[in-house]
Coordinates of C-alpha atoms in Angstrom, one line a residue:
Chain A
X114 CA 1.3 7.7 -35.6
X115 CA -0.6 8.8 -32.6
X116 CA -1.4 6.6 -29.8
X117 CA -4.8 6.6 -27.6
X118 CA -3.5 8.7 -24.4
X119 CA -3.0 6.2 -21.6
X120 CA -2.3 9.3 -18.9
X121 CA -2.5 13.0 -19.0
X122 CA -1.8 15.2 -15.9
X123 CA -2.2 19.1 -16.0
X124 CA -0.3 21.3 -13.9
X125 CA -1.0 18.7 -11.0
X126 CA 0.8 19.6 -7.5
X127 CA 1.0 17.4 -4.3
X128 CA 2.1 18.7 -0.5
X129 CA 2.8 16.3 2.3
X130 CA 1.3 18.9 4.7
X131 CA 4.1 21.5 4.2
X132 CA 6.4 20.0 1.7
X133 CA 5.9 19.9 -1.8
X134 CA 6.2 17.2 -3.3
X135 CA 4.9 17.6 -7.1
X136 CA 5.3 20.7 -8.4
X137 CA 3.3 21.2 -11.6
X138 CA 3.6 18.3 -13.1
X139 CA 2.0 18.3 -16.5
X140 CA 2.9 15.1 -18.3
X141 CA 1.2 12.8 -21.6
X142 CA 1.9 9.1 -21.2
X143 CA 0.2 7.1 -24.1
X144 CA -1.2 4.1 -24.2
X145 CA 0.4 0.3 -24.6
X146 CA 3.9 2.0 -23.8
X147 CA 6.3 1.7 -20.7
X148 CA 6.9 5.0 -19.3
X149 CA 10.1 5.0 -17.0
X150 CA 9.9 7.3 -14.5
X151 CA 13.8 8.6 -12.8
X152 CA 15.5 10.6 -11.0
X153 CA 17.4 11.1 -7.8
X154 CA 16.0 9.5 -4.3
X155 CA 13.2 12.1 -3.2
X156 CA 12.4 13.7 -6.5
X157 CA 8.8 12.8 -6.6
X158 CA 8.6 9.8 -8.6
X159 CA 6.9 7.4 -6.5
X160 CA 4.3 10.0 -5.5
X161 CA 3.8 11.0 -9.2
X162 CA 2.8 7.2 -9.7
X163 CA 0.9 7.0 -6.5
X164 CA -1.2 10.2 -7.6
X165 CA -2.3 8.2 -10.5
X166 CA -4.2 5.5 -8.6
X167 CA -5.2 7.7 -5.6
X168 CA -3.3 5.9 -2.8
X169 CA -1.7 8.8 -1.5
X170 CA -5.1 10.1 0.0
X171 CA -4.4 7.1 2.5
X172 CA -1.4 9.4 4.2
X173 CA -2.6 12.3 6.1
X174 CA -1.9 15.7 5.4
X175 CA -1.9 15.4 1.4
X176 CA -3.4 18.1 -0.6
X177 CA -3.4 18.0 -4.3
X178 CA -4.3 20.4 -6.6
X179 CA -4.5 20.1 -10.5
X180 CA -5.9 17.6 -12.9
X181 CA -4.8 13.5 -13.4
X182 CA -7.2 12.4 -16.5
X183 CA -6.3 8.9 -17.2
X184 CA -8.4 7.3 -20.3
X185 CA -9.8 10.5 -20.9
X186 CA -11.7 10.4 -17.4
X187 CA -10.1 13.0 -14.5
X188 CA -10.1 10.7 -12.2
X189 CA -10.3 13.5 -8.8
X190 CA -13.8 14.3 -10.5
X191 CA -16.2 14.0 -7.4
X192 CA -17.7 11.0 -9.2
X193 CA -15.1 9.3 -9.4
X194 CA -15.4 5.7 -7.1
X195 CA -12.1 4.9 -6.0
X196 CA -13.0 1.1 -6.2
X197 CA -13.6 1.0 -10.0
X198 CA -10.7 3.8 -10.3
X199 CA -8.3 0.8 -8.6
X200 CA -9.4 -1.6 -10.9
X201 CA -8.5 -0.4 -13.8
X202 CA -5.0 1.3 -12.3
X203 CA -3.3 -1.7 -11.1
X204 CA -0.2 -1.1 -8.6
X205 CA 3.1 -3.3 -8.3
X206 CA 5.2 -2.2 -5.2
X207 CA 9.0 -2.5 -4.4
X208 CA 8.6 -5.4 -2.2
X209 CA 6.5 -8.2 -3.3
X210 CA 3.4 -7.9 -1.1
X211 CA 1.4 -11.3 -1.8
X212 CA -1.3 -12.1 0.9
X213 CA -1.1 -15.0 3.0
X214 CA -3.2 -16.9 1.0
X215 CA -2.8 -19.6 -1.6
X216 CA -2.0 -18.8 -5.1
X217 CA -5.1 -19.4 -6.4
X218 CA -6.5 -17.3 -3.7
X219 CA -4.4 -14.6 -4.4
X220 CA -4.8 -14.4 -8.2
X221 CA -8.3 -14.5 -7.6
X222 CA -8.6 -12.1 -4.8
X223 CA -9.7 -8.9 -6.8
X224 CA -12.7 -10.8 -8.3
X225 CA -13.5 -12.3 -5.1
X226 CA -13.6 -8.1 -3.6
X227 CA -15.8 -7.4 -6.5
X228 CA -18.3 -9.9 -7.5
X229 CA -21.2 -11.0 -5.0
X230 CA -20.4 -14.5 -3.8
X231 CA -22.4 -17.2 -5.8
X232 CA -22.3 -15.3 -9.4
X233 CA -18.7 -16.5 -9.9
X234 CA -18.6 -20.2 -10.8
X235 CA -15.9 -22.6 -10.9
X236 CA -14.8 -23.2 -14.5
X237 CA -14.8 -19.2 -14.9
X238 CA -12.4 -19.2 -11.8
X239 CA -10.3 -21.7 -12.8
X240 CA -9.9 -19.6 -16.2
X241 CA -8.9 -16.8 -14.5
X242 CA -6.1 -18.8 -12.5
X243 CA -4.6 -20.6 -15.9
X244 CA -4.4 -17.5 -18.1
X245 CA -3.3 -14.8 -15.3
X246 CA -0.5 -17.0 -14.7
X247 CA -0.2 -17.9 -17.9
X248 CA 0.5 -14.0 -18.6
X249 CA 3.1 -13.4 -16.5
X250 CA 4.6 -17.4 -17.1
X251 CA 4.2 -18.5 -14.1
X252 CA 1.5 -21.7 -15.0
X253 CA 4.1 -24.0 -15.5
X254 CA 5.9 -24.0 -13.0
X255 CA 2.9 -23.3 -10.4
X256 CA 0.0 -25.1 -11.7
X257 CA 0.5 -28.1 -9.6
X258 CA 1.2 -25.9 -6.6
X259 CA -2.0 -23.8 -6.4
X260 CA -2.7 -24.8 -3.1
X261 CA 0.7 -23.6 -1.9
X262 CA 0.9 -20.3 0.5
X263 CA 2.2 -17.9 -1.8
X264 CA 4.1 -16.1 0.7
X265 CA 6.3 -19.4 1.2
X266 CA 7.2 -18.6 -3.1
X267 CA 10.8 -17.1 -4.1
X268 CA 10.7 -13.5 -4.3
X269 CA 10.6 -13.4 -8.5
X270 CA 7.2 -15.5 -8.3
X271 CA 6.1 -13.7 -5.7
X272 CA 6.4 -10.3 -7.7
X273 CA 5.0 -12.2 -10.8
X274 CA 2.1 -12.9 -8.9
X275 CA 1.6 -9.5 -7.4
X276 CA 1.6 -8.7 -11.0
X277 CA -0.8 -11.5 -12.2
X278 CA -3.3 -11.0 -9.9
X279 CA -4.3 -7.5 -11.2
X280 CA -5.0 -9.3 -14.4
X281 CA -8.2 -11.2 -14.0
X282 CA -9.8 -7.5 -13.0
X283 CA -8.4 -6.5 -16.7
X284 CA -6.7 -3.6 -16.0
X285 CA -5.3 -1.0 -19.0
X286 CA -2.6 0.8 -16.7
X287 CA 0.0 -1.2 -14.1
X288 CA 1.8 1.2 -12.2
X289 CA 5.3 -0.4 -11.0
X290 CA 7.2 1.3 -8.5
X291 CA 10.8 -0.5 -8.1
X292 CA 9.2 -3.8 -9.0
X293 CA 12.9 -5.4 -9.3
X294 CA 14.8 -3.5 -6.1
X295 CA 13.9 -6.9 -4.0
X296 CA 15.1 -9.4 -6.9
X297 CA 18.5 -10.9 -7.8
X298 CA 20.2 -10.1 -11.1
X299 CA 18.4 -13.1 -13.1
X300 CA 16.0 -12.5 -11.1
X301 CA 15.1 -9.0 -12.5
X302 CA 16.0 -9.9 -15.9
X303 CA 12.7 -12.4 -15.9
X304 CA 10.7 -9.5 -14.9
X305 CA 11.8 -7.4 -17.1
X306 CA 10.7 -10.0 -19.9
X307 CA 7.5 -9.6 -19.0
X308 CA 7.1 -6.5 -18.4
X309 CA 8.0 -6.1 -22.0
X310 CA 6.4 -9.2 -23.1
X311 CA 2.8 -7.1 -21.4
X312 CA 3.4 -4.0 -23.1
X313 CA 1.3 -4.0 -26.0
X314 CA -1.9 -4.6 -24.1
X315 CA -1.4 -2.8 -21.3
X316 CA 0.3 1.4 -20.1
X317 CA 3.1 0.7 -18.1
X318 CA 4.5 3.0 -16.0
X319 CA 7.8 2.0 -14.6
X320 CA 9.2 4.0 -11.7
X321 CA 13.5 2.6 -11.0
X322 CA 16.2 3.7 -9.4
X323 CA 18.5 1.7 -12.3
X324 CA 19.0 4.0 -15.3
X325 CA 20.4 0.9 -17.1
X326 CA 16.9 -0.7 -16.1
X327 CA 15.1 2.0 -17.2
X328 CA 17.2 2.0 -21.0
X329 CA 16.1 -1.6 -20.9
X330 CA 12.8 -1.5 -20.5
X331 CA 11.1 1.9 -21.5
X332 CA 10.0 3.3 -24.5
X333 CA 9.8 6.7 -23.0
X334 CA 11.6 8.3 -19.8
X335 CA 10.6 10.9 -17.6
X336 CA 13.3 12.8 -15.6
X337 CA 12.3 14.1 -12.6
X338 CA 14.1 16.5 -9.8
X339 CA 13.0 18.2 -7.0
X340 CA 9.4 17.5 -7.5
X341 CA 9.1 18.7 -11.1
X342 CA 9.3 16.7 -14.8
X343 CA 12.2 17.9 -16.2
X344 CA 12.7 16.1 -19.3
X345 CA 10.2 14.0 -21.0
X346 CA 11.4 12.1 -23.9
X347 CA 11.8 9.1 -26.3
X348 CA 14.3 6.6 -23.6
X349 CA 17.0 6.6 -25.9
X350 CA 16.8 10.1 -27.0
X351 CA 16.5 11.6 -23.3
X352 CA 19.9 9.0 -22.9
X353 CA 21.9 9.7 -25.8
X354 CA 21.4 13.8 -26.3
X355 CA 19.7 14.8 -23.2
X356 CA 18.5 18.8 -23.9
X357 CA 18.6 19.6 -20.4
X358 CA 22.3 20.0 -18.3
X359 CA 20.6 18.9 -15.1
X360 CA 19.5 15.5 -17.4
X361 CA 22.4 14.6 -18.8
X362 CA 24.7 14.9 -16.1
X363 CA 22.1 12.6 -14.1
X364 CA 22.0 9.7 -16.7
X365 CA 26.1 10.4 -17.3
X366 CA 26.0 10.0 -13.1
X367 CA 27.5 13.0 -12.0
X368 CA 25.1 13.2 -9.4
X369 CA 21.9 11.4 -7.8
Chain B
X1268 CA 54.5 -12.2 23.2
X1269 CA 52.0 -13.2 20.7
X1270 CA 50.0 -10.3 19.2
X1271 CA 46.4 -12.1 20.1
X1272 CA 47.6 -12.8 23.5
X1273 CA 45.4 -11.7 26.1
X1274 CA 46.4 -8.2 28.1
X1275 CA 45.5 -7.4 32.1
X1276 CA 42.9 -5.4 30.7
X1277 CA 41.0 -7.5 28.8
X1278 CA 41.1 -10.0 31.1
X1279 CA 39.8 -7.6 33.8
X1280 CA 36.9 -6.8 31.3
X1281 CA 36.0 -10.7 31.0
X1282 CA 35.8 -10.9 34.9
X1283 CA 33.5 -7.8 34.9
X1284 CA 31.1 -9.6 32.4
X1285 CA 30.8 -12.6 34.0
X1286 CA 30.1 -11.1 37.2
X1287 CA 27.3 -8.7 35.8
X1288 CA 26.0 -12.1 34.0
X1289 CA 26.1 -13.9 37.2
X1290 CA 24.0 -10.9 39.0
X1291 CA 21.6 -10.6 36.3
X1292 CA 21.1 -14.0 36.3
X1293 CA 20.4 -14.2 40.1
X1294 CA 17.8 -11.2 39.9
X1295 CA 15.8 -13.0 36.8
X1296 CA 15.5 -16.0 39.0
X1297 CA 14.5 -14.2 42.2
X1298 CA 11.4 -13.3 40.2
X1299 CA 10.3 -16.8 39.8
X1300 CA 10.3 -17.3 43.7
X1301 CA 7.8 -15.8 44.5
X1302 CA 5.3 -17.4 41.7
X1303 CA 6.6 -20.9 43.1
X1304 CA 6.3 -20.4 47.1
X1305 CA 2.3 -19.0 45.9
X1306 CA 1.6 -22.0 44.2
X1307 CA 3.7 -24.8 46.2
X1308 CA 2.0 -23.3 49.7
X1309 CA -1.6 -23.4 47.6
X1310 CA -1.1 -27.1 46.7
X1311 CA 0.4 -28.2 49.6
X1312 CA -2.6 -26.5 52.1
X1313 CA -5.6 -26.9 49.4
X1314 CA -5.2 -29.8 47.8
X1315 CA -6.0 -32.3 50.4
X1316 CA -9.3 -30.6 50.3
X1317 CA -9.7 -31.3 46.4
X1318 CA -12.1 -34.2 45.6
X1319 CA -15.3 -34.2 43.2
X1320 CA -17.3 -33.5 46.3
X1321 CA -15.6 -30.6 47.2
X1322 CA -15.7 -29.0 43.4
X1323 CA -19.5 -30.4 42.9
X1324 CA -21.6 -29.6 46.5
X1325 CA -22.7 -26.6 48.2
X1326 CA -21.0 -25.0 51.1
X1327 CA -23.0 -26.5 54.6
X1328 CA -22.9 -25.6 58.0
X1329 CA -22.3 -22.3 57.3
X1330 CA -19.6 -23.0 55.0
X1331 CA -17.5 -24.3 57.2
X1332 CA -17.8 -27.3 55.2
X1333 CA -18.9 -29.0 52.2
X1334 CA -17.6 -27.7 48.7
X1335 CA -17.8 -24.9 46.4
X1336 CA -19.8 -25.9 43.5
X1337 CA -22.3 -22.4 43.5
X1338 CA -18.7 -20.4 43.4
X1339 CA -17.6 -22.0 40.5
X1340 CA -20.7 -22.1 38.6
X1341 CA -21.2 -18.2 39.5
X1342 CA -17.6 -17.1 38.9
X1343 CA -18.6 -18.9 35.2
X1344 CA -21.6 -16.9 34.7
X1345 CA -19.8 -13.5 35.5
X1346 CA -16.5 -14.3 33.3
X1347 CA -19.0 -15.1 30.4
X1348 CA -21.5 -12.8 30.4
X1349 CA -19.1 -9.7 31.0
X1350 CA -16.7 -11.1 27.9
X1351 CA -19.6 -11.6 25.9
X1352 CA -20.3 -7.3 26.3
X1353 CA -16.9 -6.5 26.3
X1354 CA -15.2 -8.3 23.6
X1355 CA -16.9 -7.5 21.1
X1356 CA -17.2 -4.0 22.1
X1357 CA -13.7 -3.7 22.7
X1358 CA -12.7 -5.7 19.0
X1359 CA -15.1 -3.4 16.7
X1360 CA -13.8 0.0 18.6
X1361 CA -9.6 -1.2 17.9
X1362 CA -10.7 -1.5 14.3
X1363 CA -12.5 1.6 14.6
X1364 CA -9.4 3.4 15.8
X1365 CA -7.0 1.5 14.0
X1366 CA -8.1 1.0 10.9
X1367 CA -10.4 4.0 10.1
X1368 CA -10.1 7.0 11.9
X1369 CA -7.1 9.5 11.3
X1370 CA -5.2 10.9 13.7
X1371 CA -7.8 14.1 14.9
X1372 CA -8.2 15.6 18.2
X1373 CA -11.0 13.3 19.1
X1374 CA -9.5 10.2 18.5
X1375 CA -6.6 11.4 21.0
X1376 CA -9.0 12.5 23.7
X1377 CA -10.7 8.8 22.5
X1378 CA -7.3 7.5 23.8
X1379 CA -6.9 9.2 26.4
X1380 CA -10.2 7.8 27.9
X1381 CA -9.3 4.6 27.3
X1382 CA -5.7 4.9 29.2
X1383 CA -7.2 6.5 32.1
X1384 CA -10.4 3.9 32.5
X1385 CA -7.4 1.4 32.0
X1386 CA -5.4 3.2 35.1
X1387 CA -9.1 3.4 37.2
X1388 CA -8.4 1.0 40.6
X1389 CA -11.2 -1.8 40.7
X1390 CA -12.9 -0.4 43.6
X1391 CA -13.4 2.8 41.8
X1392 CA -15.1 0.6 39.2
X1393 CA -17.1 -1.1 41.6
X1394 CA -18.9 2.2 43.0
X1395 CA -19.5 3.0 39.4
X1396 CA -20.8 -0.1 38.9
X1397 CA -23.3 0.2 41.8
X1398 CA -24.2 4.0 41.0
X1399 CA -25.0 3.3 37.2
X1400 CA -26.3 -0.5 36.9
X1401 CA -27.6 -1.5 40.2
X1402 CA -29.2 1.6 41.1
X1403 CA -29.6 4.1 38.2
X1404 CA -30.5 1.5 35.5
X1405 CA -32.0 -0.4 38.3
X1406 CA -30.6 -4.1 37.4
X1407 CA -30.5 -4.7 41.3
X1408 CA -27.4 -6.9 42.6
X1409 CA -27.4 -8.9 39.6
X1410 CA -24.9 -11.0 37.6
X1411 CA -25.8 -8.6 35.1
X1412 CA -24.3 -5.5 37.3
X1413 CA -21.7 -7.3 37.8
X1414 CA -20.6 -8.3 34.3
X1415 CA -21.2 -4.9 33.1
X1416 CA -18.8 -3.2 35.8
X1417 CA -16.6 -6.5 35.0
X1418 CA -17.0 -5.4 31.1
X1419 CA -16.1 -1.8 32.0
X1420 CA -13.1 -2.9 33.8
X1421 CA -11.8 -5.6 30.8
X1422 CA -12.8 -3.3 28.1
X1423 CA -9.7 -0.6 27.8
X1424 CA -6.8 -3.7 27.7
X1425 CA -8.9 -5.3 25.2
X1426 CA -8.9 -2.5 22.9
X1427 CA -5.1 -1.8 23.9
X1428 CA -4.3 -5.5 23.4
X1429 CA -6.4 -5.8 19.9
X1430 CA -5.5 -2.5 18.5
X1431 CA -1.8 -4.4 19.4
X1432 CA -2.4 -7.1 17.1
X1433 CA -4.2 -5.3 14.4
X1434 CA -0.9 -3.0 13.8
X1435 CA 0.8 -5.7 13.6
X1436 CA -0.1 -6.6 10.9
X1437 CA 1.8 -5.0 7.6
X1438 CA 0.4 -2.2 5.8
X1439 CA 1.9 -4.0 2.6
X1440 CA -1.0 -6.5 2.8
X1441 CA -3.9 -3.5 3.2
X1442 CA -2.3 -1.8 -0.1
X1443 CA -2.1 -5.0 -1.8
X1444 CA -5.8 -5.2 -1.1
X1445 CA -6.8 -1.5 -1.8
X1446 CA -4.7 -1.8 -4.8
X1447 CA -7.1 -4.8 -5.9
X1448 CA -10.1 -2.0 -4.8
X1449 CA -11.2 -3.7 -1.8
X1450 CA -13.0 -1.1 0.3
X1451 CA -11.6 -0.9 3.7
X1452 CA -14.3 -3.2 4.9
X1453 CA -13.3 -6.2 2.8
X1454 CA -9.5 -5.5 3.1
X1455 CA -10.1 -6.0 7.4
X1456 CA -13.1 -8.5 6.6
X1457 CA -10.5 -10.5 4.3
X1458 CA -7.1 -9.6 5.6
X1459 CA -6.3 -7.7 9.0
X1460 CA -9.0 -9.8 10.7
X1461 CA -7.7 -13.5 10.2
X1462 CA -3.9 -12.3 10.2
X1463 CA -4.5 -10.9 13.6
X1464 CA -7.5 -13.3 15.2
X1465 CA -4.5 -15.4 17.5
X1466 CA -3.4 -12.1 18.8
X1467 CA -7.0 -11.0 19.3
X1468 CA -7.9 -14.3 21.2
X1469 CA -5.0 -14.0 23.4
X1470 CA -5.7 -10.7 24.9
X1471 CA -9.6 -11.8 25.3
X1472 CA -8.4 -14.4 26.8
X1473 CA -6.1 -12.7 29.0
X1474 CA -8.8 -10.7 30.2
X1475 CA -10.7 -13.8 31.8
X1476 CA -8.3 -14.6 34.0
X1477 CA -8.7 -10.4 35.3
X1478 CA -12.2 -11.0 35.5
X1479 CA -12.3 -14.0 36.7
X1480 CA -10.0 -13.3 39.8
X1481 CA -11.5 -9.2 40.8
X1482 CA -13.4 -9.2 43.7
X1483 CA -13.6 -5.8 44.7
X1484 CA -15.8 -4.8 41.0
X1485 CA -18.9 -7.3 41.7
X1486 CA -18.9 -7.2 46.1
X1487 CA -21.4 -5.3 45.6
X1488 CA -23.2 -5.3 42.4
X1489 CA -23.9 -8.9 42.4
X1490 CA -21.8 -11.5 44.6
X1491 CA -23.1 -12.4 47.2
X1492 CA -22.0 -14.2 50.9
X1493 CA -24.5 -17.0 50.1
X1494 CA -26.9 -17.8 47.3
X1495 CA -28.8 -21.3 48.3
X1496 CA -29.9 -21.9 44.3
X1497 CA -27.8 -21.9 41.5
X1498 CA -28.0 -18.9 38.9
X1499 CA -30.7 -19.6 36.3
X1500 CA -30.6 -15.6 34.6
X1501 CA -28.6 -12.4 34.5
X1502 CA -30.8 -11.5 37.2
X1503 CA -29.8 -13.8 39.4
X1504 CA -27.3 -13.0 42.6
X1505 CA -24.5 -15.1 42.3
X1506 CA -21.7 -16.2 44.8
X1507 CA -18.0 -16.0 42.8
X1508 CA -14.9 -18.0 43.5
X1509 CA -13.1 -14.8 44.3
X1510 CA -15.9 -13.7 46.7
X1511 CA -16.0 -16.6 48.6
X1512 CA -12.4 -16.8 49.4
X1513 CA -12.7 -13.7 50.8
X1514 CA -15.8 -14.3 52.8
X1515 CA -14.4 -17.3 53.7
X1516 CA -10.9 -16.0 55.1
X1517 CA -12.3 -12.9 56.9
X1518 CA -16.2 -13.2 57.1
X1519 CA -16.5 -16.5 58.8
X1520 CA -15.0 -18.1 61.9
X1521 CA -14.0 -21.5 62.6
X1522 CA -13.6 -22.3 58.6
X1523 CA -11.0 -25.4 57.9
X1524 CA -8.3 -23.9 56.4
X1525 CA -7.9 -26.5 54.1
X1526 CA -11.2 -25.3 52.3
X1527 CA -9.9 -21.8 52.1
X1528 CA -6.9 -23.0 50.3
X1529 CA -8.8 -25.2 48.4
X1530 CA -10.9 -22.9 46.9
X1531 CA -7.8 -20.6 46.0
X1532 CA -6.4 -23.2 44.5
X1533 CA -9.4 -23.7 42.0
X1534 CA -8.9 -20.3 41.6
X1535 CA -6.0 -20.4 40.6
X1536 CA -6.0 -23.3 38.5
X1537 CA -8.9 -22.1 36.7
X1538 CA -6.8 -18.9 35.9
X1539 CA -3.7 -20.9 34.9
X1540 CA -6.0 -23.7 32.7
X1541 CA -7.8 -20.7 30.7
X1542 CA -4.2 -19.1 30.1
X1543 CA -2.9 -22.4 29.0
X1544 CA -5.6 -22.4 26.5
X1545 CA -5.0 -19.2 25.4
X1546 CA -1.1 -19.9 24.7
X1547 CA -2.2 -23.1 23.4
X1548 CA -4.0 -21.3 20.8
X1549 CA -1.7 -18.4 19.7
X1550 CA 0.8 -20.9 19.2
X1551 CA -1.1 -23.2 17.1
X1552 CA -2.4 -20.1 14.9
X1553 CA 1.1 -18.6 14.6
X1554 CA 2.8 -22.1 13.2
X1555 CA 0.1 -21.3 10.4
X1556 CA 1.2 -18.0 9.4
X1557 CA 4.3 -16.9 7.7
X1558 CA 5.0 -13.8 6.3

């Protein structure tokens, strides 16, 4: 069966002024999947995944060259508004960044950026709020707390709503880059619940330091070293017969 | 012998840090001598001059009497008017450099500016003042002169002491925003701006206190020695707290010197009352935020 294609980079190459960080990376992630991305520290992973919203362009010195289409759309075309671009690619960092604000606030934050004050009204807001955190299960244990500063939250519902509030701007890809490095162990097995419980509906790409994490959670892994994919395969295939020696004697952990 | 029991040398070592503890001690308190003898010789000398008469009548007899309403009301009208310019000046440009330009060769000659007009002694800014507003832009000795060389003075720490705050804040909150698809507009509009307003305010505030104390930038763009009305425009002279302490403790004989030491000590106080507010302020906006 073949799946709508979620990502699709051609040849794509990154330099932090000098360095290289990408190397012609030419990769197909498909739709309503979790993608793990791994490899060693300083391989490229995280700015593989940061290519594919465009946040890099923030840090001086970056050139890129190649292609990143994602939904079918190259998304370095000069059209290309980096607001709508964001709003569909959704981004989950390593620590849980929610913004001093409320939780309400902060679930609703992306529609407040977006839609001219006035054309959002109440009832619609207060949709938003109940089924965002109703997707990542956090409305039961929040919804009489919606007042509360999210930063005073534990770190898990922090993350959880870093993660709901992309949702109200209905995003098709969430890129996660460590999402679980800042939790506890029961922590982290919460979040990995939902990140498989959202898989169907949304690309997932998942970029962890934990190999057992990434058997876990993925469907598909890419191995990465040195700036290039090495191996791209089903999870447990690329675990269980790697074809490449510099793969399998990173998942057996000889090095990295 | 016990194997924890204390040797020669370590007990040496302990005398050596309480000594150095002892010394360091004694220098930190030196420092406050000095802020103590200025304000316990200010109250003890000024404040028998202090009454509502003194704060709210003009100076008479050639100010060798009477109070020092006109000062205050002048040294008001210059603190205001030059914050009004230079604050908001100063608060757009940080965010200019902080959050929008990159790190080019203009921006460091931008910098460079700022550090040197910072470094510029305040008579230097007066001569400016009176070259470019009272006699090329022809605003005459003015409260208007004067706030803008006041401004000019202000305006570098108030970029240093915003830009300050605005890094301060974490540059996981802008990506959490950007990653929403806030523009960088809506991400300061919505974010920087209210997580770094107390640190703002403070170094504004700071700032009166400078401006309010200079004499040397408005001597002679718009002070004056004696103004018989108070200020009703910009375009008004004005006399100045700062001014007339001077005038008063080397212009004029015969003056009480319990009036000269009464009007530094409303000086002063007015200095310490507008930093109290400002600490007042930070604090209360910082028991808000947590992060």
């Amino acid at each position: 069966m073949s799946r709508p294609q979620g990502i699709r980079t051609d040849k794509l190459s990154l330099w932090y002024t000098k360095f290289q960080a990408l190397v012609d990376v030419s990769l197909e992630i498909d739709h309503g999947r979790v993608t793990g991305l791994i490899g060693p520290s300083g391989c490229g992973k995280t700015t593989l995944l940061r290519s594919f919203n465009r946040i890099n362009e923030r840090i001086e010195g970056v050139r890129i060259e190649g292609h990143v289409h994602i939904l079918g759309d190259d998304i370095y075309a000069p059209e290309v508004d980096l607001v709508e671009l964001r709003k569909r690619v959704g981004m989950v960092f390593q620590r849980p960044n929610p913004l001093p604000l409320s939780v309400r606030e902060n679930v609703l934050f992306g529609l407040r950026v977006h839609v001219p004050r006035g054309e959002l009204r109440r009832d619609e807001l207060n949709h938003a709020v109940e089924s965002s955190l109703k997707e990542v299960g956090l409305w039961d244990a929040l919804k009489d707390k919606l007042g509360q500063r999210a930063t005073s939250l534990s770190l898990e519902q922090q993350q959880k709503l870093c993660i709901a509030r992309l949702l109200p701007l209905r995003p098709e890809i969430l890129l996660m880059d460590e999402p679980c490095s800042a939790l506890d162990p029961s922590a982290t097995q919460r979040v990995e619940e939902l990140i498989r419980e959202l898989r169907d509906r949304y690309t997932i790409v998942i970029v962890t330091h934990n190999m057992a994490q990434a058997r876990r959670i993925s469907d598909e892994c890419v191995f990465m070293l040195l700036g290039q994919v090495i191996e791209h395969r089903r999870t447990e295939d690329l675990f269980l017969s790697p074809k490449d020696e510099r793969t399998a004697n990173y998942v057996e952990g000889r090095f990295g | 012998m016990g194997v924890f029991a204390t040797s020669a040398t370590a007990r040496r070592r302990h005398r050596t840090q309480k000594l150095a503890f002892v010394v360091l001690l004694g220098v930190t308190v030196l420092l406050i001598l000095p802020v103590l003898a200025i304000l316990g010789m200010l109250v003890y000398r000024g404040a028998p001059a202090l009454s509502l008469e003194f704060l709210f009548s003009e100076p008479v007899r050639g100010m060798t009497a009477g109070g020092i309403w006109p000062a205050i009301v002048g040294t008001m009208w210059l603190v205001g008017v030059s914050l009004a310019i230079s604050a908001p000046i100063g608060v757009l440009a940080a965010v200019y450099l902080n959050e929008y330009a990159g790190d080019t060769w203009y921006t460091r000659v931008i910098h460079l500016a700022i550090v040197n007009l910072a470094g510029v002694p305040s008579i230097v800014h007066a001569l400016f003042g009176v070259g470019a507003f009272v006699l090329f832009f022809e605003f005459g000795t003015s409260i208007l002169s004067a706030s803008l060389t006041l401004a000019i003075m202000t305006l570098p720490v108030i970029i240093a002491s915003t830009k300050e705050s605005l890094s301060a804040v974490p540059m996981s909150f802008r990506e959490a925003c950007w990653n929403v698809g806030a523009t960088r507009w809506q991400t300061i509009r919505h974010v920087v701006l209210p997580n770094s307003i107390a640190g703002i305010l403070t170094g504004v505030i700071l700032q009166v206190s400078r401006a309010a104390g200079e004499t040397a930038p408005i001597i002679f763009t718009g002070a004056a020695v004696f103004v018989p009305f108070l200020p009703s425009s910009v375009n008004d002279q004005t006399m100045a707290l700062s001014m007339h302490l001077f005038t008063l403790s080397t212009q004029v004989q015969n003056v009480p010197q319990e009036i000269t030491y009464g009007t530094a000590l409303v000086l002063v106080g007015l200095v310490v009352l507008i930093n109290g507010v400002s600490i007042v302020i930070r604090s209360r906006i910082r028991r808000r935020r947590k992060w």
